[in-house]
Amino acid sequence: MGETQGRSGAPRIVVAGAGSIGCFVGGLFARSGQDVTLLLRAGTAEEITQNGLTLTDFGALDAALAPDRFAMSTDPACLAAADIVLVTVKSGATEEMAAQIAAHAPAEAVVVSLQNGVENAALLQEMLPGWDVRAGMVPFNVVWVGGGRFHRGTSGDIIIESGQGHVGRQLNVPDLHVHEHGDIAAVQWGKLLINLNNALNALSGLPLREQIGDRDWRRLMAAQMAEALAVLQAADVAFQNPVAKVPMELVPRILRLPTWVFRLVAKTMLLIDPNARSSMWEDLEKGRGTEIDELQGKIVRLARQANVAAPINAGLAEMIREVEVLGAGAPNLTAQEVQSRLRTLDAPADGEV
């Protein structure tokens, strides 16, 4: 396959399911002059039509785009014009989006999953046999502030699966770097390990930087990550750190360090917007279902297959599901309250797992 491109010479990109991540990356593509269509919900389209699209981050990014800089549609028929389809829906909507792609997009389009978890690309491939489907990893989080503003609170480069053509190069634009990788599965598993903190952050209600600066929360982070690492090792699953050169196996030890030492050793972990929170926190605040089944839930399922225990991840998954049912937003618990609740669920809670 050669470079994918439309009549203008640039690839025609459709962001399928444009929410927080989709509107942010789609907006950066549009700012760079790419041919972009956002496939989104009617309410999102109305908000952006009225306010335009504003993209900010904790660095110097502050870009305002008028709605005429890109196309928007609520009709999946817009997929018919796609050279590249970027899937950015929540995991639970992957099957529905795959069906829409199959019905409307050209079979030669490249489909890239920019979703959390490790199973979405496989589901897309299953439902789109013969298509060029690639997994991807987005390391940063984006908060939908409202009024057409989308704010990136953490850093990192997008990584997509290697393949024919130069898809990564075509998606690489200012303020959004995209690289291709030959072992995307290991990268995704590494990202999943990092994303396990989404649940703890959602339970805390704290900004990520404040949470990570608290040793009690870091001990909980370390405990669940160490448990998950043991599960992956028992299941013979390869993983690698997608955002730093530090081996994932060392991260729990770093998290357990006294705070003054941690701040010296882990400076890159603290390069976070002071107000940034996890996407799972945002889901709870907005009364949406979370991706807990694709994070802690995946570790628990893998643990069963490998015949090992994962009580901390199971306990945290149960706590998030309870909060989802209540529908009252993030519970703003302390680390000690989470520890106490884990004890009632028979999960170790001393942070020394």
Coordinates of C-alpha atoms in Angstrom, one line a residue:
M1 CA 0.0 0.0 0.0
G2 CA 1.3 3.5 -0.8
E3 CA 0.6 6.6 1.1
T4 CA -3.1 7.0 1.8
Q5 CA -4.4 10.2 0.4
G6 CA -7.5 12.0 -0.9
R7 CA -7.9 14.2 -3.9
S8 CA -6.1 17.1 -2.2
G9 CA -3.0 15.0 -1.7
A10 CA -3.5 14.8 2.0
P11 CA -5.2 11.8 3.7
R12 CA -8.9 12.2 4.4
I13 CA -9.2 11.5 8.1
V14 CA -12.5 10.6 9.8
V15 CA -12.4 10.6 13.7
A16 CA -15.0 8.0 14.5
G17 CA -16.7 8.8 17.8
A18 CA -15.2 12.2 18.5
G19 CA -15.3 12.8 22.2
S20 CA -12.5 14.2 24.4
I21 CA -9.6 12.4 22.7
G22 CA -11.2 12.5 19.3
C23 CA -12.0 16.2 19.3
F24 CA -8.5 17.0 20.6
V25 CA -6.5 15.0 18.0
G26 CA -8.9 15.9 15.2
G27 CA -8.6 19.5 16.0
L28 CA -4.8 19.4 15.9
F29 CA -5.0 17.6 12.5
A30 CA -7.3 20.4 11.2
R31 CA -5.1 23.1 12.6
S32 CA -2.2 21.6 10.5
G33 CA -4.3 21.7 7.4
Q34 CA -5.4 18.1 7.3
D35 CA -8.7 17.1 5.7
V36 CA -10.7 16.1 8.9
T37 CA -14.2 15.0 9.6
L38 CA -15.4 14.5 13.2
L39 CA -18.1 11.8 13.5
L40 CA -19.8 12.8 16.7
R41 CA -23.0 13.0 18.7
A42 CA -25.5 15.8 18.0
G43 CA -24.9 17.5 21.3
T44 CA -21.2 17.7 20.7
A45 CA -21.7 19.0 17.2
E46 CA -24.0 21.7 18.5
E47 CA -21.5 22.8 21.2
I48 CA -18.7 23.0 18.7
T49 CA -20.8 24.8 16.1
Q50 CA -21.7 27.5 18.7
N51 CA -18.3 27.9 20.3
G52 CA -15.7 26.6 17.8
L53 CA -13.0 24.2 19.0
T54 CA -10.4 25.3 21.6
L55 CA -7.4 23.1 22.3
T56 CA -5.2 23.8 25.3
D57 CA -2.6 21.9 27.4
F58 CA -0.4 22.5 30.4
G59 CA 2.3 23.8 28.2
A60 CA 2.1 26.5 25.6
L61 CA -0.8 25.1 23.4
D62 CA -3.7 27.5 23.1
A63 CA -5.4 27.0 19.7
A64 CA -8.8 28.3 18.7
L65 CA -10.4 26.8 15.5
A66 CA -13.5 28.1 13.8
P67 CA -16.0 25.3 12.9
D68 CA -15.3 25.9 9.2
R69 CA -11.7 24.5 9.6
F70 CA -13.0 21.0 9.7
A71 CA -16.1 19.0 8.9
M72 CA -18.6 17.5 11.4
S73 CA -21.3 14.9 10.9
T74 CA -23.6 12.8 13.0
D75 CA -24.2 10.5 10.1
P76 CA -21.8 7.5 9.8
A77 CA -22.2 7.8 6.0
C78 CA -19.4 10.4 6.3
L79 CA -17.0 7.4 6.7
A80 CA -17.4 6.8 2.9
A81 CA -14.8 9.5 2.3
A82 CA -12.2 8.2 4.7
D83 CA -8.7 7.2 3.8
I84 CA -7.8 6.9 7.5
V85 CA -10.4 6.1 10.2
L86 CA -9.3 6.9 13.8
V87 CA -11.6 5.0 16.3
T88 CA -11.9 7.0 19.5
V89 CA -15.1 5.6 21.0
K90 CA -15.2 4.0 24.5
S91 CA -14.5 0.3 24.5
G92 CA -18.2 -0.6 24.9
A93 CA -19.0 1.1 21.6
T94 CA -16.3 -0.6 19.6
E95 CA -18.6 -3.3 18.1
E96 CA -21.2 -0.7 17.0
M97 CA -18.5 1.5 15.4
A98 CA -17.0 -1.5 13.6
A99 CA -20.4 -2.2 12.1
Q100 CA -20.7 1.4 10.9
I101 CA -17.2 1.3 9.4
A102 CA -18.0 -2.0 7.6
A103 CA -21.2 -0.5 6.2
H104 CA -19.9 2.8 5.0
A105 CA -16.1 3.1 4.8
P106 CA -14.1 2.0 1.8
A107 CA -12.3 -1.4 2.3
E108 CA -8.9 0.1 1.5
A109 CA -9.2 2.6 4.4
V110 CA -6.7 2.2 7.3
V111 CA -8.5 1.8 10.6
V112 CA -6.5 2.8 13.7
S113 CA -7.8 2.2 17.3
L114 CA -6.9 5.1 19.6
Q115 CA -8.7 3.5 22.6
N116 CA -7.8 2.3 26.0
G117 CA -7.4 -1.4 26.8
V118 CA -5.8 -4.2 24.8
E119 CA -8.8 -5.9 23.0
N120 CA -10.4 -3.2 20.9
A121 CA -8.1 -3.6 17.8
A122 CA -8.7 -7.3 17.9
L123 CA -12.4 -6.8 17.9
L124 CA -12.2 -4.3 15.0
Q125 CA -10.1 -6.8 13.1
E126 CA -12.6 -9.6 13.8
M127 CA -15.4 -7.5 12.5
L128 CA -13.4 -6.1 9.6
P129 CA -11.7 -9.1 8.1
G130 CA -9.2 -8.2 5.3
W131 CA -9.0 -4.6 6.4
D132 CA -5.8 -2.8 7.5
V133 CA -6.6 -2.5 11.2
R134 CA -4.0 -1.2 13.6
A135 CA -3.8 -0.9 17.4
G136 CA -2.7 2.4 18.9
M137 CA -1.8 3.9 22.3
V138 CA -2.6 7.4 23.4
P139 CA -0.5 8.2 26.5
F140 CA -2.1 11.5 27.5
N141 CA -5.5 12.4 28.9
V142 CA -7.9 15.0 27.7
V143 CA -10.6 16.7 29.7
W144 CA -13.7 18.0 28.0
V145 CA -14.0 21.4 29.8
G146 CA -17.1 22.6 28.1
G147 CA -17.8 25.4 25.7
G148 CA -15.9 23.6 22.9
R149 CA -12.7 23.5 24.9
F150 CA -10.6 20.3 25.2
H151 CA -7.6 20.3 27.6
R152 CA -4.7 17.9 27.5
G153 CA -3.4 17.4 31.0
T154 CA -0.5 15.0 30.6
S155 CA 2.1 14.4 28.0
G156 CA 3.5 11.8 25.6
D157 CA 3.5 10.7 22.0
I158 CA 0.9 8.5 20.3
I159 CA 2.2 5.1 19.2
I160 CA 0.5 3.0 16.5
E161 CA 1.2 -0.4 15.1
S162 CA 3.7 -0.6 12.2
G163 CA 2.3 -1.5 8.8
Q164 CA 2.5 -0.7 5.1
G165 CA 2.6 2.8 4.0
H166 CA 3.5 5.8 6.1
V167 CA 0.4 6.2 8.3
G168 CA 2.4 7.3 11.4
R169 CA 4.2 9.9 9.3
Q170 CA 1.0 11.3 7.9
L171 CA -0.6 11.6 11.3
N172 CA 2.5 13.4 12.8
V173 CA 1.6 17.1 13.2
P174 CA 2.8 20.0 15.4
D175 CA 1.9 19.3 19.1
L176 CA 0.8 15.7 18.2
H177 CA 3.7 13.4 17.6
V178 CA 2.9 9.9 16.2
H179 CA 5.3 7.0 16.0
E180 CA 5.0 3.4 14.7
H181 CA 6.1 0.4 16.7
G182 CA 6.7 -3.2 15.9
D183 CA 5.4 -4.7 19.2
I184 CA 2.3 -2.6 19.9
A185 CA 0.8 -5.3 22.1
A186 CA 3.6 -4.9 24.7
V187 CA 3.1 -1.1 24.5
Q188 CA -0.6 -1.5 25.1
W189 CA -0.1 -3.8 28.1
G190 CA 2.4 -1.2 29.5
K191 CA -0.2 1.5 29.1
L192 CA -2.8 -0.7 30.8
L193 CA -0.6 -1.1 33.8
I194 CA -0.3 2.7 34.0
N195 CA -4.0 3.2 33.5
L196 CA -4.8 1.1 36.5
N197 CA -4.4 4.3 38.5
N198 CA -7.4 5.7 36.7
A199 CA -9.6 3.9 39.2
L200 CA -7.7 5.1 42.2
N201 CA -7.7 8.7 40.9
A202 CA -11.5 8.5 40.2
L203 CA -12.1 7.3 43.8
S204 CA -9.9 10.0 45.2
G205 CA -11.3 12.9 43.2
L206 CA -7.9 14.5 43.5
P207 CA -5.9 16.1 40.7
L208 CA -3.4 13.5 39.5
R209 CA -0.4 15.5 40.5
E210 CA -1.7 15.9 44.1
Q211 CA -2.6 12.2 44.2
I212 CA 0.8 11.0 43.0
G213 CA 2.4 13.4 45.5
D214 CA 0.7 11.5 48.4
R215 CA 2.7 8.5 49.6
D216 CA -0.4 6.7 50.9
W217 CA -2.0 6.8 47.4
R218 CA 1.3 5.8 45.8
R219 CA 1.4 2.7 48.0
L220 CA -2.0 1.7 46.7
M221 CA -0.8 2.4 43.2
A222 CA 2.2 0.3 43.8
A223 CA 0.2 -2.6 45.3
Q224 CA -2.2 -2.9 42.4
M225 CA 0.5 -2.5 39.8
A226 CA 2.7 -5.2 41.5
E227 CA -0.2 -7.5 41.6
A228 CA -1.0 -6.9 37.9
L229 CA 2.7 -7.4 37.0
A230 CA 2.6 -10.8 38.7
V231 CA -0.5 -11.7 36.7
L232 CA 1.1 -10.7 33.4
Q233 CA 4.3 -12.6 34.2
A234 CA 2.2 -15.7 35.2
A235 CA 0.3 -15.5 31.9
D236 CA 3.5 -15.0 29.9
V237 CA 2.4 -11.6 28.6
A238 CA 5.0 -9.2 27.3
F239 CA 4.9 -5.6 28.3
Q240 CA 7.0 -2.4 28.2
N241 CA 6.9 1.0 29.6
P242 CA 5.3 3.2 26.9
V243 CA 6.2 6.6 28.4
A244 CA 9.6 6.2 30.0
K245 CA 12.8 4.1 29.8
V246 CA 12.3 2.8 33.4
P247 CA 11.3 -0.9 33.3
M248 CA 7.8 -1.4 34.5
E249 CA 9.0 -3.9 37.1
L250 CA 10.8 -1.0 38.9
V251 CA 7.8 1.3 39.0
P252 CA 6.2 -0.1 42.1
R253 CA 9.5 0.3 44.0
I254 CA 9.7 3.9 42.8
L255 CA 6.2 4.6 43.9
R256 CA 6.9 3.4 47.4
L257 CA 9.8 5.7 48.0
P258 CA 9.5 8.5 50.6
T259 CA 8.0 11.5 48.9
W260 CA 11.1 13.6 49.0
V261 CA 13.1 10.9 47.3
F262 CA 10.2 10.1 44.9
R263 CA 10.2 13.8 43.8
L264 CA 13.9 13.6 42.9
V265 CA 13.7 10.2 41.1
A266 CA 10.4 10.5 39.3
K267 CA 10.4 14.0 37.9
T268 CA 8.7 12.9 34.7
M269 CA 5.8 11.4 36.6
L270 CA 5.1 14.9 38.0
L271 CA 5.0 16.6 34.6
I272 CA 1.2 16.9 34.8
D273 CA -1.2 19.8 34.7
P274 CA -2.0 20.7 38.3
N275 CA -5.7 20.2 37.6
A276 CA -5.6 17.1 35.5
R277 CA -7.6 14.1 36.5
S278 CA -8.2 10.7 34.9
S279 CA -10.8 10.0 32.3
M280 CA -12.5 7.6 34.7
W281 CA -13.0 10.5 37.1
E282 CA -14.6 12.4 34.3
D283 CA -16.9 9.5 33.5
L284 CA -18.1 9.3 37.1
E285 CA -18.6 13.0 37.3
K286 CA -20.7 12.9 34.1
G287 CA -22.7 9.8 35.0
R288 CA -21.2 7.7 32.2
G289 CA -20.1 4.1 32.4
T290 CA -16.4 3.7 32.9
E291 CA -13.9 1.4 31.2
I292 CA -13.2 -0.5 34.4
D293 CA -13.8 -3.9 32.7
E294 CA -11.1 -3.1 30.2
L295 CA -8.5 -2.2 32.9
Q296 CA -8.8 -3.9 36.3
G297 CA -11.4 -6.2 34.8
K298 CA -8.9 -7.4 32.2
I299 CA -6.3 -8.1 34.9
V300 CA -8.9 -10.1 36.9
R301 CA -9.9 -12.2 33.9
L302 CA -6.3 -12.9 32.9
A303 CA -5.6 -13.9 36.5
R304 CA -8.3 -16.5 36.4
Q305 CA -6.9 -17.9 33.2
A306 CA -3.4 -18.1 34.7
N307 CA -4.8 -19.5 38.0
V308 CA -3.4 -16.8 40.2
A309 CA -5.0 -14.3 42.5
A310 CA -5.7 -10.6 41.9
P311 CA -7.7 -9.4 44.9
I312 CA -6.6 -5.8 44.8
N313 CA -7.6 -5.3 41.2
A314 CA -10.9 -7.2 41.8
G315 CA -11.7 -5.1 44.8
L316 CA -11.0 -1.8 43.1
A317 CA -13.2 -2.9 40.1
E318 CA -16.0 -3.7 42.5
M319 CA -15.7 -0.3 44.2
I320 CA -15.9 1.5 40.9
R321 CA -18.9 -0.5 39.8
E322 CA -20.6 0.4 43.1
V323 CA -19.9 4.1 42.5
E324 CA -21.2 3.8 38.9
V325 CA -24.5 2.5 40.2
L326 CA -24.9 5.3 42.7
G327 CA -24.5 7.9 39.9
A328 CA -23.4 10.6 42.3
G329 CA -20.0 11.3 40.8
A330 CA -16.5 10.7 42.2
P331 CA -16.8 9.7 46.0
N332 CA -13.7 11.7 47.0
L333 CA -12.4 9.0 49.3
T334 CA -9.1 9.1 51.2
A335 CA -6.4 6.5 50.7
Q336 CA -7.2 5.1 54.1
E337 CA -10.9 4.7 53.2
V338 CA -10.0 2.8 50.1
Q339 CA -7.6 0.6 52.1
S340 CA -10.3 -0.1 54.6
R341 CA -12.8 -1.0 51.9
L342 CA -10.3 -3.3 50.3
R343 CA -9.9 -5.1 53.6
T344 CA -13.6 -5.8 53.7
L345 CA -13.3 -7.3 50.2
D346 CA -10.4 -9.5 51.4
A347 CA -7.8 -7.6 49.3
P348 CA -4.4 -6.7 50.9
A349 CA -4.5 -3.0 51.6
D350 CA -1.1 -2.2 53.2
G351 CA 0.5 -1.2 50.0
E352 CA 3.3 -3.7 50.4
V353 CA 2.1 -6.4 48.0

